[in-house]
PDB file of C-alpha atoms in Angstrom:
ATOM      1  CA  VAL J   2      -8.262  17.889   5.290  1.00 87.00           C
ATOM      2  CA  VAL J   3      -5.861  15.062   6.475  1.00 91.00           C
ATOM      3  CA  LYS J   4      -5.439  11.065   4.612  1.00 94.00           C
ATOM      4  CA  ILE J   5      -6.076   8.957   6.744  1.00 96.00           C
ATOM      5  CA  THR J   6      -4.794   5.167   6.769  1.00 96.00           C
ATOM      6  CA  LEU J   7      -5.970   2.000   8.302  1.00 97.00           C
ATOM      7  CA  TYR J   8      -2.772  -0.043   9.717  1.00 96.00           C
ATOM      8  CA  VAL J   9      -3.746  -3.725  10.436  1.00 97.00           C
ATOM      9  CA  ALA J  10      -0.463  -5.254  12.528  1.00 96.00           C
ATOM     10  CA  GLY J  11      -0.545  -8.920  13.037  1.00 97.00           C
ATOM     11  CA  HIS J  12       0.985 -10.957  16.012  1.00 98.00           C
ATOM     12  CA  THR J  13       1.581 -14.806  17.053  1.00 98.00           C
ATOM     13  CA  ASP J  14       2.850 -16.872  20.164  1.00 98.00           C
ATOM     14  CA  THR J  15       5.683 -18.034  20.201  1.00 98.00           C
ATOM     15  CA  VAL J  16       4.556 -21.799  19.665  1.00 98.00           C
ATOM     16  CA  GLY J  17       6.883 -22.435  16.187  1.00 97.00           C
ATOM     17  CA  SER J  18       9.896 -21.105  14.562  1.00 97.00           C
ATOM     18  CA  PRO J  19      10.539 -17.470  14.063  1.00 97.00           C
ATOM     19  CA  GLU J  20      10.143 -17.574  10.572  1.00 97.00           C
ATOM     20  CA  SER J  21       7.256 -19.455  10.246  1.00 98.00           C
ATOM     21  CA  ASN J  22       5.468 -17.065  13.495  1.00 98.00           C
ATOM     22  CA  HIS J  23       6.397 -14.292  10.808  1.00 97.00           C
ATOM     23  CA  ALA J  24       4.625 -15.193   7.692  1.00 98.00           C
ATOM     24  CA  LEU J  25       1.416 -16.222   9.461  1.00 98.00           C
ATOM     25  CA  SER J  26       1.454 -13.149  11.165  1.00 98.00           C
ATOM     26  CA  ASP J  27       1.637 -11.217   7.668  1.00 97.00           C
ATOM     27  CA  ALA J  28      -1.272 -13.530   6.709  1.00 98.00           C
ATOM     28  CA  ARG J  29      -3.374 -12.914   9.632  1.00 97.00           C
ATOM     29  CA  ALA J  30      -2.941  -8.619   9.020  1.00 98.00           C
ATOM     30  CA  ALA J  31      -3.440  -9.202   5.603  1.00 98.00           C
ATOM     31  CA  ALA J  32      -6.978 -11.446   5.633  1.00 98.00           C
ATOM     32  CA  ILE J  33      -8.151  -8.838   8.237  1.00 98.00           C
ATOM     33  CA  GLY J  34      -7.235  -6.030   6.241  1.00 98.00           C
ATOM     34  CA  ARG J  35      -9.009  -7.360   3.274  1.00 98.00           C
ATOM     35  CA  ALA J  36     -11.996  -8.423   5.203  1.00 98.00           C
ATOM     36  CA  PHE J  37     -12.505  -4.312   6.107  1.00 98.00           C
ATOM     37  CA  ARG J  38     -11.858  -3.922   2.435  1.00 98.00           C
ATOM     38  CA  LYS J  39     -14.877  -6.579   1.782  1.00 98.00           C
ATOM     39  CA  ALA J  40     -16.986  -4.601   4.530  1.00 98.00           C
ATOM     40  CA  GLY J  41     -16.352  -1.021   2.632  1.00 98.00           C
ATOM     41  CA  ILE J  42     -13.538   0.436   4.180  1.00 96.00           C
ATOM     42  CA  ARG J  43     -12.189   2.670   1.496  1.00 96.00           C
ATOM     43  CA  VAL J  44      -9.334   4.482   3.097  1.00 97.00           C
ATOM     44  CA  PRO J  45      -5.587   3.056   2.091  1.00 97.00           C
ATOM     45  CA  ILE J  46      -5.401   0.062   3.988  1.00 98.00           C
ATOM     46  CA  LYS J  47      -1.370  -1.047   5.102  1.00 96.00           C
ATOM     47  CA  THR J  48      -0.577  -4.547   6.961  1.00 97.00           C
ATOM     48  CA  GLN J  49       2.354  -5.904   8.340  1.00 96.00           C
ATOM     49  CA  GLY J  50       3.100  -9.065  10.260  1.00 96.00           C
ATOM     50  CA  PHE J  51       5.273  -8.542  13.429  1.00 95.00           C
ATOM     51  CA  GLY J  52       5.264 -12.198  14.506  1.00 97.00           C
ATOM     52  CA  GLU J  53       6.396 -13.377  18.004  1.00 97.00           C
ATOM     53  CA  ASP J  54       8.365  -9.732  18.228  1.00 95.00           C
ATOM     54  CA  LEU J  55       6.064  -7.941  20.739  1.00 95.00           C
ATOM     55  CA  PRO J  56       4.178  -9.994  22.505  1.00 97.00           C
ATOM     56  CA  ALA J  57       1.347  -9.040  24.698  1.00 97.00           C
ATOM     57  CA  VAL J  58       2.275 -11.202  27.580  1.00 97.00           C
ATOM     58  CA  THR J  59       6.613 -12.292  27.803  1.00 97.00           C
ATOM     59  CA  THR J  60       6.176 -16.022  27.489  1.00 97.00           C
ATOM     60  CA  PRO J  61       9.123 -18.796  27.119  1.00 96.00           C
ATOM     61  CA  ASP J  62       9.995 -20.176  23.841  1.00 96.00           C
ATOM     62  CA  GLU J  63       6.873 -22.642  22.510  1.00 97.00           C
ATOM     63  CA  THR J  64       4.245 -21.301  25.051  1.00 97.00           C
ATOM     64  CA  ASP J  65       0.506 -21.223  23.683  1.00 97.00           C
ATOM     65  CA  GLU J  66      -0.442 -18.145  24.975  1.00 98.00           C
ATOM     66  CA  PRO J  67      -3.866 -16.812  23.199  1.00 98.00           C
ATOM     67  CA  ARG J  68      -3.498 -13.298  24.305  1.00 98.00           C
ATOM     68  CA  ASN J  69      -0.274 -12.946  22.089  1.00 98.00           C
ATOM     69  CA  ARG J  70      -2.067 -14.283  19.093  1.00 98.00           C
ATOM     70  CA  ARG J  71      -4.048 -10.461  18.357  1.00 98.00           C
ATOM     71  CA  ALA J  72      -3.972  -8.051  15.593  1.00 97.00           C
ATOM     72  CA  ALA J  73      -4.101  -4.344  16.185  1.00 96.00           C
ATOM     73  CA  TYR J  74      -5.629  -1.636  14.049  1.00 95.00           C
ATOM     74  CA  ILE J  75      -4.652   1.795  14.252  1.00 95.00           C
ATOM     75  CA  LEU J  76      -5.997   4.479  11.913  1.00 95.00           C
ATOM     76  CA  SER J  77      -3.343   7.458  11.680  1.00 94.00           C
ATOM     77  CA  VAL J  78      -2.261  10.045   9.452  1.00 92.00           C
ATOM     78  CA  GLU J  79       1.416   8.626   9.846  1.00 88.00           C
ATOM     79  CA  ASP J  80       3.019   5.488   9.661  1.00 85.00           C
ATOM     80  CA  PRO J  81       2.334   4.391  13.685  1.00 83.00           C
ATOM     81  CA  SER J  82       5.841   2.260  14.031  1.00 72.00           C
ATOM     82  CA  GLY J  83       8.539   4.660  14.761  1.00 71.00           C
ATOM     83  CA  GLY J  84      10.301   4.363  11.207  1.00 67.00           C
ATOM     84  CA  ILE J  85       9.794   0.369  11.164  1.00 67.00           C
ATOM     85  CA  THR J  86       9.383  -0.467   7.683  1.00 74.00           C
ATOM     86  CA  GLY J  87       7.676  -3.151   6.242  1.00 86.00           C
ATOM     87  CA  TRP J  88       4.031  -1.759   5.634  1.00 92.00           C
ATOM     88  CA  LYS J  89       2.553  -3.268   2.447  1.00 95.00           C
ATOM     89  CA  PRO J  90      -0.653  -1.970   1.155  1.00 95.00           C
ATOM     90  CA  LEU J  91      -3.305  -3.990   0.173  1.00 93.00           C
TER      91      LEU J  91
END
């Protein structure tokens, strides 16, 4: 038996400062993680915001791009970010 963790990664577009987008993506990931918990998910949940650093669609700064405002959900037995630290447990 392996221990599975749900990882929730939040992302933003490039509208706003990088700092505010990082905070927004952190809040987005945490809210989604809490919604999963409220829905009955009982595996450990970790969240992290990546701000505008990993866009789905490359755009210039200050570009309103809905495809970049997203979250990714990953079920894994190990940290999916290749050693990037910052995952926060709910």
